[in-house]
PDB file of N, CA and C in Angstrom:
ATOM      1  N   MET A 448     124.723 119.374  93.032  1.00  0.00           N
ATOM      2  CA  MET A 448     123.512 118.653  93.082  1.00  0.00           C
ATOM      3  C   MET A 448     123.605 117.012  93.565  1.00  0.00           C
ATOM      4  N   ALA A 449     122.741 116.570  94.175  1.00  0.00           N
ATOM      5  CA  ALA A 449     122.910 115.074  94.078  1.00  0.00           C
ATOM      6  C   ALA A 449     122.366 114.182  93.184  1.00  0.00           C
ATOM      7  N   ASP A 450     123.034 112.681  92.772  1.00  0.00           N
ATOM      8  CA  ASP A 450     122.404 111.706  91.888  1.00  0.00           C
ATOM      9  C   ASP A 450     120.918 111.320  92.676  1.00  0.00           C
ATOM     10  N   LYS A 451     120.795 110.998  93.563  1.00  0.00           N
ATOM     11  CA  LYS A 451     119.732 110.393  94.054  1.00  0.00           C
ATOM     12  C   LYS A 451     119.263 110.977  95.338  1.00  0.00           C
ATOM     13  N   VAL A 452     118.143 110.828  95.905  1.00  0.00           N
ATOM     14  CA  VAL A 452     117.718 111.384  97.413  1.00  0.00           C
ATOM     15  C   VAL A 452     117.354 110.195  98.111  1.00  0.00           C
ATOM     16  N   ILE A 453     117.700 110.084  99.113  1.00  0.00           N
ATOM     17  CA  ILE A 453     116.989 108.572  99.908  1.00  0.00           C
ATOM     18  C   ILE A 453     116.687 110.006 101.050  1.00  0.00           C
ATOM     19  N   ALA A 454     115.275 109.419 101.648  1.00  0.00           N
ATOM     20  CA  ALA A 454     114.564 109.929 102.221  1.00  0.00           C
ATOM     21  C   ALA A 454     113.866 108.690 103.565  1.00  0.00           C
ATOM     22  N   LEU A 455     114.610 109.204 105.002  1.00  0.00           N
ATOM     23  CA  LEU A 455     114.326 108.209 105.999  1.00  0.00           C
ATOM     24  C   LEU A 455     113.230 109.103 106.784  1.00  0.00           C
ATOM     25  N   ALA A 456     112.083 108.173 107.494  1.00  0.00           N
ATOM     26  CA  ALA A 456     110.841 108.638 107.951  1.00  0.00           C
ATOM     27  C   ALA A 456     111.053 107.415 109.525  1.00  0.00           C
ATOM     28  N   CYS A 457     110.754 108.285 110.331  1.00  0.00           N
ATOM     29  CA  CYS A 457     110.857 107.471 111.567  1.00  0.00           C
ATOM     30  C   CYS A 457     110.090 108.364 112.805  1.00  0.00           C
ATOM     31  N   ALA A 458     109.637 107.828 113.853  1.00  0.00           N
ATOM     32  CA  ALA A 458     109.054 108.238 114.673  1.00  0.00           C
ATOM     33  C   ALA A 458     109.451 109.840 115.151  1.00  0.00           C
ATOM     34  N   ALA A 459     110.371 110.235 115.671  1.00  0.00           N
ATOM     35  CA  ALA A 459     110.936 111.575 115.978  1.00  0.00           C
ATOM     36  C   ALA A 459     111.929 112.260 114.941  1.00  0.00           C
ATOM     37  N   GLY A 460     112.553 111.095 114.580  1.00  0.00           N
ATOM     38  CA  GLY A 460     114.180 111.767 113.644  1.00  0.00           C
ATOM     39  C   GLY A 460     115.265 111.564 114.480  1.00  0.00           C
ATOM     40  N   MET A 461     115.266 111.181 115.624  1.00  0.00           N
ATOM     41  CA  MET A 461     116.621 111.604 116.389  1.00  0.00           C
ATOM     42  C   MET A 461     117.599 110.653 116.184  1.00  0.00           C
ATOM     43  N   SER A 462     117.084 109.422 116.602  1.00  0.00           N
ATOM     44  CA  SER A 462     118.143 108.040 116.529  1.00  0.00           C
ATOM     45  C   SER A 462     118.313 107.850 114.715  1.00  0.00           C
ATOM     46  N   THR A 463     117.476 108.158 113.941  1.00  0.00           N
ATOM     47  CA  THR A 463     117.477 108.095 112.678  1.00  0.00           C
ATOM     48  C   THR A 463     118.619 109.121 112.143  1.00  0.00           C
ATOM     49  N   SER A 464     118.778 110.113 112.860  1.00  0.00           N
ATOM     50  CA  SER A 464     119.788 111.199 112.496  1.00  0.00           C
ATOM     51  C   SER A 464     121.051 110.551 112.424  1.00  0.00           C
ATOM     52  N   LEU A 465     121.403 109.809 113.174  1.00  0.00           N
ATOM     53  CA  LEU A 465     122.830 108.648 113.442  1.00  0.00           C
ATOM     54  C   LEU A 465     123.275 107.951 112.448  1.00  0.00           C
ATOM     55  N   LEU A 466     121.827 107.047 111.950  1.00  0.00           N
ATOM     56  CA  LEU A 466     121.938 106.631 110.887  1.00  0.00           C
ATOM     57  C   LEU A 466     122.246 107.238 109.557  1.00  0.00           C
ATOM     58  N   VAL A 467     121.701 108.301 109.376  1.00  0.00           N
ATOM     59  CA  VAL A 467     121.953 109.238 108.176  1.00  0.00           C
ATOM     60  C   VAL A 467     123.163 109.453 107.966  1.00  0.00           C
ATOM     61  N   THR A 468     123.737 109.924 109.243  1.00  0.00           N
ATOM     62  CA  THR A 468     125.371 110.309 108.747  1.00  0.00           C
ATOM     63  C   THR A 468     126.127 109.095 108.524  1.00  0.00           C
ATOM     64  N   LYS A 469     125.615 107.562 109.135  1.00  0.00           N
ATOM     65  CA  LYS A 469     126.472 106.447 108.771  1.00  0.00           C
ATOM     66  C   LYS A 469     126.426 106.320 107.088  1.00  0.00           C
ATOM     67  N   MET A 470     124.958 106.231 106.941  1.00  0.00           N
ATOM     68  CA  MET A 470     124.629 106.147 105.155  1.00  0.00           C
ATOM     69  C   MET A 470     125.521 107.142 104.512  1.00  0.00           C
ATOM     70  N   GLN A 471     125.478 108.283 104.806  1.00  0.00           N
ATOM     71  CA  GLN A 471     126.265 108.970 104.067  1.00  0.00           C
ATOM     72  C   GLN A 471     127.548 109.062 104.110  1.00  0.00           C
ATOM     73  N   GLN A 472     128.576 108.746 104.976  1.00  0.00           N
ATOM     74  CA  GLN A 472     129.961 108.216 105.019  1.00  0.00           C
ATOM     75  C   GLN A 472     129.819 106.961 104.302  1.00  0.00           C
ATOM     76  N   ALA A 473     128.717 105.787 104.145  1.00  0.00           N
ATOM     77  CA  ALA A 473     128.771 104.804 103.270  1.00  0.00           C
ATOM     78  C   ALA A 473     128.902 104.930 101.593  1.00  0.00           C
ATOM     79  N   ALA A 474     127.779 106.240 101.562  1.00  0.00           N
ATOM     80  CA  ALA A 474     127.464 106.284  99.986  1.00  0.00           C
ATOM     81  C   ALA A 474     128.784 107.088  99.426  1.00  0.00           C
ATOM     82  N   GLN A 475     129.381 107.920 100.510  1.00  0.00           N
ATOM     83  CA  GLN A 475     130.846 108.414 100.286  1.00  0.00           C
ATOM     84  C   GLN A 475     132.324 107.494  99.664  1.00  0.00           C
ATOM     85  N   GLU A 476     131.928 106.665 100.336  1.00  0.00           N
ATOM     86  CA  GLU A 476     133.097 105.575 100.369  1.00  0.00           C
ATOM     87  C   GLU A 476     132.907 104.986  99.227  1.00  0.00           C
ATOM     88  N   ALA A 477     131.635 104.757  99.288  1.00  0.00           N
ATOM     89  CA  ALA A 477     131.287 103.670  97.551  1.00  0.00           C
ATOM     90  C   ALA A 477     131.456 104.843  96.311  1.00  0.00           C
ATOM     91  N   GLY A 478     131.433 106.106  96.621  1.00  0.00           N
ATOM     92  CA  GLY A 478     131.498 106.988  95.295  1.00  0.00           C
ATOM     93  C   GLY A 478     130.330 107.502  94.849  1.00  0.00           C
ATOM     94  N   LYS A 479     129.640 107.324  95.724  1.00  0.00           N
ATOM     95  CA  LYS A 479     128.184 107.969  95.375  1.00  0.00           C
ATOM     96  C   LYS A 479     127.592 108.864  96.015  1.00  0.00           C
ATOM     97  N   ASN A 480     126.861 109.742  95.139  1.00  0.00           N
ATOM     98  CA  ASN A 480     126.484 111.250  95.073  1.00  0.00           C
ATOM     99  C   ASN A 480     125.079 111.183  95.521  1.00  0.00           C
ATOM    100  N   TYR A 481     125.027 110.738  96.891  1.00  0.00           N
ATOM    101  CA  TYR A 481     123.542 111.075  97.440  1.00  0.00           C
ATOM    102  C   TYR A 481     123.207 112.021  98.829  1.00  0.00           C
ATOM    103  N   GLU A 482     121.809 112.604  98.075  1.00  0.00           N
ATOM    104  CA  GLU A 482     121.298 113.488  99.491  1.00  0.00           C
ATOM    105  C   GLU A 482     120.742 112.620 100.760  1.00  0.00           C
ATOM    106  N   ILE A 483     120.963 112.623 101.743  1.00  0.00           N
ATOM    107  CA  ILE A 483     120.407 111.394 102.547  1.00  0.00           C
ATOM    108  C   ILE A 483     119.762 112.256 103.790  1.00  0.00           C
ATOM    109  N   TYR A 484     118.373 112.069 104.046  1.00  0.00           N
ATOM    110  CA  TYR A 484     118.038 112.985 105.086  1.00  0.00           C
ATOM    111  C   TYR A 484     116.907 112.281 105.937  1.00  0.00           C
ATOM    112  N   ALA A 485     116.734 112.409 107.055  1.00  0.00           N
ATOM    113  CA  ALA A 485     115.516 112.138 107.881  1.00  0.00           C
ATOM    114  C   ALA A 485     114.600 113.034 108.463  1.00  0.00           C
ATOM    115  N   LYS A 486     113.130 112.758 108.373  1.00  0.00           N
ATOM    116  CA  LYS A 486     111.664 113.337 108.883  1.00  0.00           C
ATOM    117  C   LYS A 486     111.214 112.650 109.880  1.00  0.00           C
ATOM    118  N   SER A 487     110.291 113.103 110.182  1.00  0.00           N
ATOM    119  CA  SER A 487     109.324 112.345 111.176  1.00  0.00           C
ATOM    120  C   SER A 487     108.405 112.061 109.914  1.00  0.00           C
ATOM    121  N   VAL A 488     107.597 111.018 110.495  1.00  0.00           N
ATOM    122  CA  VAL A 488     106.420 110.259 109.995  1.00  0.00           C
ATOM    123  C   VAL A 488     105.330 111.326 109.344  1.00  0.00           C
ATOM    124  N   ALA A 489     105.126 112.100 110.385  1.00  0.00           N
ATOM    125  CA  ALA A 489     104.271 113.481 110.163  1.00  0.00           C
ATOM    126  C   ALA A 489     104.334 114.262 109.154  1.00  0.00           C
ATOM    127  N   GLU A 490     105.875 114.106 108.582  1.00  0.00           N
ATOM    128  CA  GLU A 490     106.188 114.945 107.097  1.00  0.00           C
ATOM    129  C   GLU A 490     106.042 114.104 105.586  1.00  0.00           C
ATOM    130  N   ILE A 491     105.457 113.076 105.900  1.00  0.00           N
ATOM    131  CA  ILE A 491     105.843 111.932 105.123  1.00  0.00           C
ATOM    132  C   ILE A 491     104.593 112.665 103.647  1.00  0.00           C
ATOM    133  N   ASP A 492     103.718 112.885 104.013  1.00  0.00           N
ATOM    134  CA  ASP A 492     103.052 113.640 102.940  1.00  0.00           C
ATOM    135  C   ASP A 492     103.566 114.862 102.351  1.00  0.00           C
ATOM    136  N   ASN A 493     104.291 115.580 103.178  1.00  0.00           N
ATOM    137  CA  ASN A 493     104.728 116.691 102.387  1.00  0.00           C
ATOM    138  C   ASN A 493     105.858 116.420 101.663  1.00  0.00           C
ATOM    139  N   MET A 494     106.807 115.248 102.339  1.00  0.00           N
ATOM    140  CA  MET A 494     107.758 114.897 101.394  1.00  0.00           C
ATOM    141  C   MET A 494     107.503 113.937  99.992  1.00  0.00           C
ATOM    142  N   LEU A 495     106.379 113.496  99.912  1.00  0.00           N
ATOM    143  CA  LEU A 495     105.539 113.037  98.598  1.00  0.00           C
ATOM    144  C   LEU A 495     104.879 113.546  98.111  1.00  0.00           C
ATOM    145  N   SER A 496     104.529 114.822  98.146  1.00  0.00           N
ATOM    146  CA  SER A 496     103.798 116.273  97.500  1.00  0.00           C
ATOM    147  C   SER A 496     104.549 117.102  96.900  1.00  0.00           C
ATOM    148  N   GLY A 497     105.702 117.047  97.129  1.00  0.00           N
ATOM    149  CA  GLY A 497     106.805 118.419  96.879  1.00  0.00           C
ATOM    150  C   GLY A 497     107.347 117.765  95.605  1.00  0.00           C
ATOM    151  N   SER A 498     107.903 119.196  95.224  1.00  0.00           N
ATOM    152  CA  SER A 498     108.657 119.107  94.075  1.00  0.00           C
ATOM    153  C   SER A 498     110.032 118.424  94.035  1.00  0.00           C
ATOM    154  N   GLU A 499     110.617 118.080  95.368  1.00  0.00           N
ATOM    155  CA  GLU A 499     111.588 117.480  95.365  1.00  0.00           C
ATOM    156  C   GLU A 499     111.422 115.990  96.118  1.00  0.00           C
ATOM    157  N   LYS A 500     110.476 115.376  95.517  1.00  0.00           N
ATOM    158  CA  LYS A 500     110.255 114.171  95.930  1.00  0.00           C
ATOM    159  C   LYS A 500     111.414 113.176  96.018  1.00  0.00           C
ATOM    160  N   PRO A 501     111.964 112.298  97.190  1.00  0.00           N
ATOM    161  CA  PRO A 501     112.853 111.401  97.431  1.00  0.00           C
ATOM    162  C   PRO A 501     112.739 110.573  95.937  1.00  0.00           C
ATOM    163  N   ASP A 502     114.109 109.700  95.988  1.00  0.00           N
ATOM    164  CA  ASP A 502     114.091 108.560  94.745  1.00  0.00           C
ATOM    165  C   ASP A 502     113.709 107.431  95.431  1.00  0.00           C
ATOM    166  N   VAL A 503     113.506 107.388  96.794  1.00  0.00           N
ATOM    167  CA  VAL A 503     113.173 106.457  97.519  1.00  0.00           C
ATOM    168  C   VAL A 503     112.903 106.673  99.028  1.00  0.00           C
ATOM    169  N   LEU A 504     112.119 106.179  99.560  1.00  0.00           N
ATOM    170  CA  LEU A 504     111.459 106.511 101.415  1.00  0.00           C
ATOM    171  C   LEU A 504     111.626 105.049 102.196  1.00  0.00           C
ATOM    172  N   LEU A 505     112.429 105.052 103.277  1.00  0.00           N
ATOM    173  CA  LEU A 505     112.660 104.092 103.788  1.00  0.00           C
ATOM    174  C   LEU A 505     112.197 104.438 105.323  1.00  0.00           C
ATOM    175  N   LEU A 506     111.366 103.669 105.731  1.00  0.00           N
ATOM    176  CA  LEU A 506     110.918 103.758 107.283  1.00  0.00           C
ATOM    177  C   LEU A 506     111.655 102.874 108.419  1.00  0.00           C
ATOM    178  N   GLY A 507     111.881 103.847 109.311  1.00  0.00           N
ATOM    179  CA  GLY A 507     112.274 103.169 110.639  1.00  0.00           C
ATOM    180  C   GLY A 507     111.666 102.107 111.083  1.00  0.00           C
ATOM    181  N   PRO A 508     112.062 101.363 111.886  1.00  0.00           N
ATOM    182  CA  PRO A 508     111.474 100.227 112.352  1.00  0.00           C
ATOM    183  C   PRO A 508     110.346 100.157 113.270  1.00  0.00           C
ATOM    184  N   GLN A 509     110.728 101.474 113.963  1.00  0.00           N
ATOM    185  CA  GLN A 509     109.864 101.752 115.088  1.00  0.00           C
ATOM    186  C   GLN A 509     108.315 102.254 114.402  1.00  0.00           C
ATOM    187  N   VAL A 510     108.286 102.553 112.941  1.00  0.00           N
ATOM    188  CA  VAL A 510     107.122 102.887 112.280  1.00  0.00           C
ATOM    189  C   VAL A 510     106.561 102.116 111.525  1.00  0.00           C
ATOM    190  N   ALA A 511     106.845 100.701 111.428  1.00  0.00           N
ATOM    191  CA  ALA A 511     106.791  99.732 110.485  1.00  0.00           C
ATOM    192  C   ALA A 511     105.411  99.350 110.370  1.00  0.00           C
ATOM    193  N   TYR A 512     104.567  99.518 111.668  1.00  0.00           N
ATOM    194  CA  TYR A 512     103.016  99.271 111.451  1.00  0.00           C
ATOM    195  C   TYR A 512     102.410 100.211 110.352  1.00  0.00           C
ATOM    196  N   MET A 513     103.008 101.527 109.805  1.00  0.00           N
ATOM    197  CA  MET A 513     102.418 102.084 108.996  1.00  0.00           C
ATOM    198  C   MET A 513     102.743 102.012 107.432  1.00  0.00           C
ATOM    199  N   LYS A 514     103.463 100.661 107.541  1.00  0.00           N
ATOM    200  CA  LYS A 514     103.877 100.417 105.970  1.00  0.00           C
ATOM    201  C   LYS A 514     103.219 100.262 104.928  1.00  0.00           C
ATOM    202  N   ASN A 515     102.127  99.559 105.336  1.00  0.00           N
ATOM    203  CA  ASN A 515     100.940  99.324 103.921  1.00  0.00           C
ATOM    204  C   ASN A 515     100.716 100.646 103.590  1.00  0.00           C
ATOM    205  N   GLU A 516     100.140 101.861 104.664  1.00  0.00           N
ATOM    206  CA  GLU A 516      99.349 102.994 104.259  1.00  0.00           C
ATOM    207  C   GLU A 516     100.848 103.742 103.455  1.00  0.00           C
ATOM    208  N   VAL A 517     101.842 103.963 104.037  1.00  0.00           N
ATOM    209  CA  VAL A 517     102.714 104.655 103.571  1.00  0.00           C
ATOM    210  C   VAL A 517     103.150 104.227 102.172  1.00  0.00           C
ATOM    211  N   ILE A 518     103.488 102.900 101.838  1.00  0.00           N
ATOM    212  CA  ILE A 518     104.020 102.301 100.613  1.00  0.00           C
ATOM    213  C   ILE A 518     102.888 102.627  99.254  1.00  0.00           C
ATOM    214  N   LYS A 519     101.304 102.544  99.814  1.00  0.00           N
ATOM    215  CA  LYS A 519     100.397 102.923  98.851  1.00  0.00           C
ATOM    216  C   LYS A 519     100.647 104.328  98.568  1.00  0.00           C
ATOM    217  N   LYS A 520     100.703 105.279  99.637  1.00  0.00           N
ATOM    218  CA  LYS A 520     101.214 106.883  99.279  1.00  0.00           C
ATOM    219  C   LYS A 520     102.452 106.960  98.478  1.00  0.00           C
ATOM    220  N   ALA A 521     103.311 106.339  98.656  1.00  0.00           N
ATOM    221  CA  ALA A 521     104.434 106.579  97.747  1.00  0.00           C
ATOM    222  C   ALA A 521     104.361 105.856  96.588  1.00  0.00           C
ATOM    223  N   ALA A 522     103.807 104.334  96.286  1.00  0.00           N
ATOM    224  CA  ALA A 522     103.497 103.954  95.155  1.00  0.00           C
ATOM    225  C   ALA A 522     102.563 104.890  94.351  1.00  0.00           C
ATOM    226  N   ALA A 523     101.954 105.743  94.422  1.00  0.00           N
ATOM    227  CA  ALA A 523     100.817 106.542  94.144  1.00  0.00           C
ATOM    228  C   ALA A 523     101.754 107.913  93.385  1.00  0.00           C
ATOM    229  N   VAL A 524     102.820 108.028  93.678  1.00  0.00           N
ATOM    230  CA  VAL A 524     103.847 109.171  92.965  1.00  0.00           C
ATOM    231  C   VAL A 524     104.914 108.446  92.856  1.00  0.00           C
ATOM    232  N   GLY A 525     105.166 107.311  92.484  1.00  0.00           N
ATOM    233  CA  GLY A 525     106.222 106.629  91.875  1.00  0.00           C
ATOM    234  C   GLY A 525     107.758 106.830  92.890  1.00  0.00           C
ATOM    235  N   VAL A 526     107.686 106.676  94.279  1.00  0.00           N
ATOM    236  CA  VAL A 526     108.493 106.781  94.954  1.00  0.00           C
ATOM    237  C   VAL A 526     108.450 104.764  95.905  1.00  0.00           C
ATOM    238  N   PRO A 527     109.549 104.468  95.411  1.00  0.00           N
ATOM    239  CA  PRO A 527     109.562 102.998  96.157  1.00  0.00           C
ATOM    240  C   PRO A 527     109.693 103.363  97.534  1.00  0.00           C
ATOM    241  N   CYS A 528     109.508 102.219  98.303  1.00  0.00           N
ATOM    242  CA  CYS A 528     109.419 102.271  99.732  1.00  0.00           C
ATOM    243  C   CYS A 528     109.243 101.307 100.568  1.00  0.00           C
ATOM    244  N   ASP A 529     110.155 101.083 101.676  1.00  0.00           N
ATOM    245  CA  ASP A 529     110.137  99.741 102.612  1.00  0.00           C
ATOM    246  C   ASP A 529     110.649 100.259 103.754  1.00  0.00           C
ATOM    247  N   VAL A 530     110.604  99.139 104.702  1.00  0.00           N
ATOM    248  CA  VAL A 530     111.267  99.212 106.047  1.00  0.00           C
ATOM    249  C   VAL A 530     112.484  98.995 106.438  1.00  0.00           C
ATOM    250  N   ILE A 531     113.131  99.593 106.956  1.00  0.00           N
ATOM    251  CA  ILE A 531     114.588  99.397 107.318  1.00  0.00           C
ATOM    252  C   ILE A 531     114.835  98.042 108.271  1.00  0.00           C
ATOM    253  N   LYS A 532     115.495  97.166 107.823  1.00  0.00           N
ATOM    254  CA  LYS A 532     115.772  95.978 108.612  1.00  0.00           C
ATOM    255  C   LYS A 532     116.075  96.387 109.973  1.00  0.00           C
ATOM    256  N   MET A 533     115.315  96.182 111.077  1.00  0.00           N
ATOM    257  CA  MET A 533     115.706  96.183 112.364  1.00  0.00           C
ATOM    258  C   MET A 533     117.250  95.577 112.637  1.00  0.00           C
ATOM    259  N   GLN A 534     117.847  94.776 112.162  1.00  0.00           N
ATOM    260  CA  GLN A 534     119.317  94.646 112.471  1.00  0.00           C
ATOM    261  C   GLN A 534     119.901  95.248 112.288  1.00  0.00           C
ATOM    262  N   ASP A 535     119.496  95.994 110.735  1.00  0.00           N
ATOM    263  CA  ASP A 535     120.756  97.177 110.283  1.00  0.00           C
ATOM    264  C   ASP A 535     120.358  98.305 111.120  1.00  0.00           C
ATOM    265  N   TYR A 536     119.154  98.517 111.407  1.00  0.00           N
ATOM    266  CA  TYR A 536     118.886 100.323 112.217  1.00  0.00           C
ATOM    267  C   TYR A 536     119.632  99.854 113.417  1.00  0.00           C
ATOM    268  N   GLY A 537     119.533  98.859 114.141  1.00  0.00           N
ATOM    269  CA  GLY A 537     119.948  98.822 115.303  1.00  0.00           C
ATOM    270  C   GLY A 537     121.329  98.617 115.492  1.00  0.00           C
ATOM    271  N   MET A 538     122.401  98.408 114.669  1.00  0.00           N
ATOM    272  CA  MET A 538     123.657  98.235 114.340  1.00  0.00           C
ATOM    273  C   MET A 538     123.997  99.722 113.360  1.00  0.00           C
ATOM    274  N   MET A 539     123.411 100.143 113.126  1.00  0.00           N
ATOM    275  CA  MET A 539     123.568 101.622 112.459  1.00  0.00           C
ATOM    276  C   MET A 539     124.410 101.537 111.370  1.00  0.00           C
ATOM    277  N   ASN A 540     123.726 100.231 110.628  1.00  0.00           N
ATOM    278  CA  ASN A 540     124.852  99.660 109.616  1.00  0.00           C
ATOM    279  C   ASN A 540     124.701 100.734 108.311  1.00  0.00           C
ATOM    280  N   GLY A 541     124.976 101.781 107.883  1.00  0.00           N
ATOM    281  CA  GLY A 541     124.802 102.536 106.857  1.00  0.00           C
ATOM    282  C   GLY A 541     125.263 101.962 105.550  1.00  0.00           C
ATOM    283  N   LYS A 542     126.162 101.061 105.718  1.00  0.00           N
ATOM    284  CA  LYS A 542     126.260 100.527 104.268  1.00  0.00           C
ATOM    285  C   LYS A 542     125.161  99.728 103.634  1.00  0.00           C
ATOM    286  N   ASN A 543     124.439  98.577 104.673  1.00  0.00           N
ATOM    287  CA  ASN A 543     123.742  97.752 104.384  1.00  0.00           C
ATOM    288  C   ASN A 543     122.132  98.623 103.735  1.00  0.00           C
ATOM    289  N   VAL A 544     122.426  99.815 104.678  1.00  0.00           N
ATOM    290  CA  VAL A 544     120.909 100.548 104.558  1.00  0.00           C
ATOM    291  C   VAL A 544     121.035 101.421 103.143  1.00  0.00           C
ATOM    292  N   VAL A 545     122.352 101.742 102.577  1.00  0.00           N
ATOM    293  CA  VAL A 545     122.209 102.212 101.156  1.00  0.00           C
ATOM    294  C   VAL A 545     122.263 101.017 100.143  1.00  0.00           C
ATOM    295  N   ALA A 546     122.748 100.068 100.546  1.00  0.00           N
ATOM    296  CA  ALA A 546     122.593  98.989  99.499  1.00  0.00           C
ATOM    297  C   ALA A 546     121.167  98.699  99.302  1.00  0.00           C
ATOM    298  N   ALA A 547     120.195  98.605 100.654  1.00  0.00           N
ATOM    299  CA  ALA A 547     118.878  98.547 100.523  1.00  0.00           C
ATOM    300  C   ALA A 547     118.226  99.481  99.562  1.00  0.00           C
ATOM    301  N   ALA A 548     118.446 100.610  99.921  1.00  0.00           N
ATOM    302  CA  ALA A 548     118.188 101.751  99.166  1.00  0.00           C
ATOM    303  C   ALA A 548     118.251 101.767  97.770  1.00  0.00           C
ATOM    304  N   ASP A 549     119.571 101.348  97.417  1.00  0.00           N
ATOM    305  CA  ASP A 549     120.248 100.996  95.965  1.00  0.00           C
ATOM    306  C   ASP A 549     119.191  99.931  95.140  1.00  0.00           C
ATOM    307  N   ALA A 550     118.645  99.143  96.078  1.00  0.00           N
ATOM    308  CA  ALA A 550     118.222  97.772  95.703  1.00  0.00           C
ATOM    309  C   ALA A 550     116.505  98.181  95.070  1.00  0.00           C
ATOM    310  N   LEU A 551     116.195  98.972  95.700  1.00  0.00           N
ATOM    311  CA  LEU A 551     114.734  99.663  95.913  1.00  0.00           C
ATOM    312  C   LEU A 551     114.639 100.728  94.755  1.00  0.00           C
ATOM    313  N   MET A 552     115.692 101.491  94.396  1.00  0.00           N
ATOM    314  CA  MET A 552     115.635 102.492  93.711  1.00  0.00           C
ATOM    315  C   MET A 552     116.157 101.736  92.079  1.00  0.00           C
ATOM    316  N   ASN A 553     117.071 100.498  92.023  1.00  0.00           N
ATOM    317  CA  ASN A 553     116.930  99.788  90.735  1.00  0.00           C
ATOM    318  C   ASN A 553     116.174  99.090  90.460  1.00  0.00           C
ATOM    319  N   GLY A 554     115.200  98.439  90.961  1.00  0.00           N
ATOM    320  CA  GLY A 554     113.830  97.717  90.990  1.00  0.00           C
ATOM    321  C   GLY A 554     114.203  96.625  91.129  1.00  0.00           C
TER     322      GLY A 554
END
């Protein structure tokens, strides 16, 4: 079982799935036992209301316009949330995105 769960939400989940793979590699190399997955923004309510809520929710840059609404929903259930930096997303920099998730989870 994973120590922490990182969820990514994007428009459809396609390009983000590659970033998930890069993040999993970066977490593994850093000795972290994280479950990392991506879903479409249409599933955010289900992700946040389920019994297996993520420890952090990251939004893809393409859905950054939803940030304020999603942050409110996530905060209501104690899940930190932010938008992935465009540069890290574009470069598929899994290490930086895992570091950003760590920073959010650790307050």
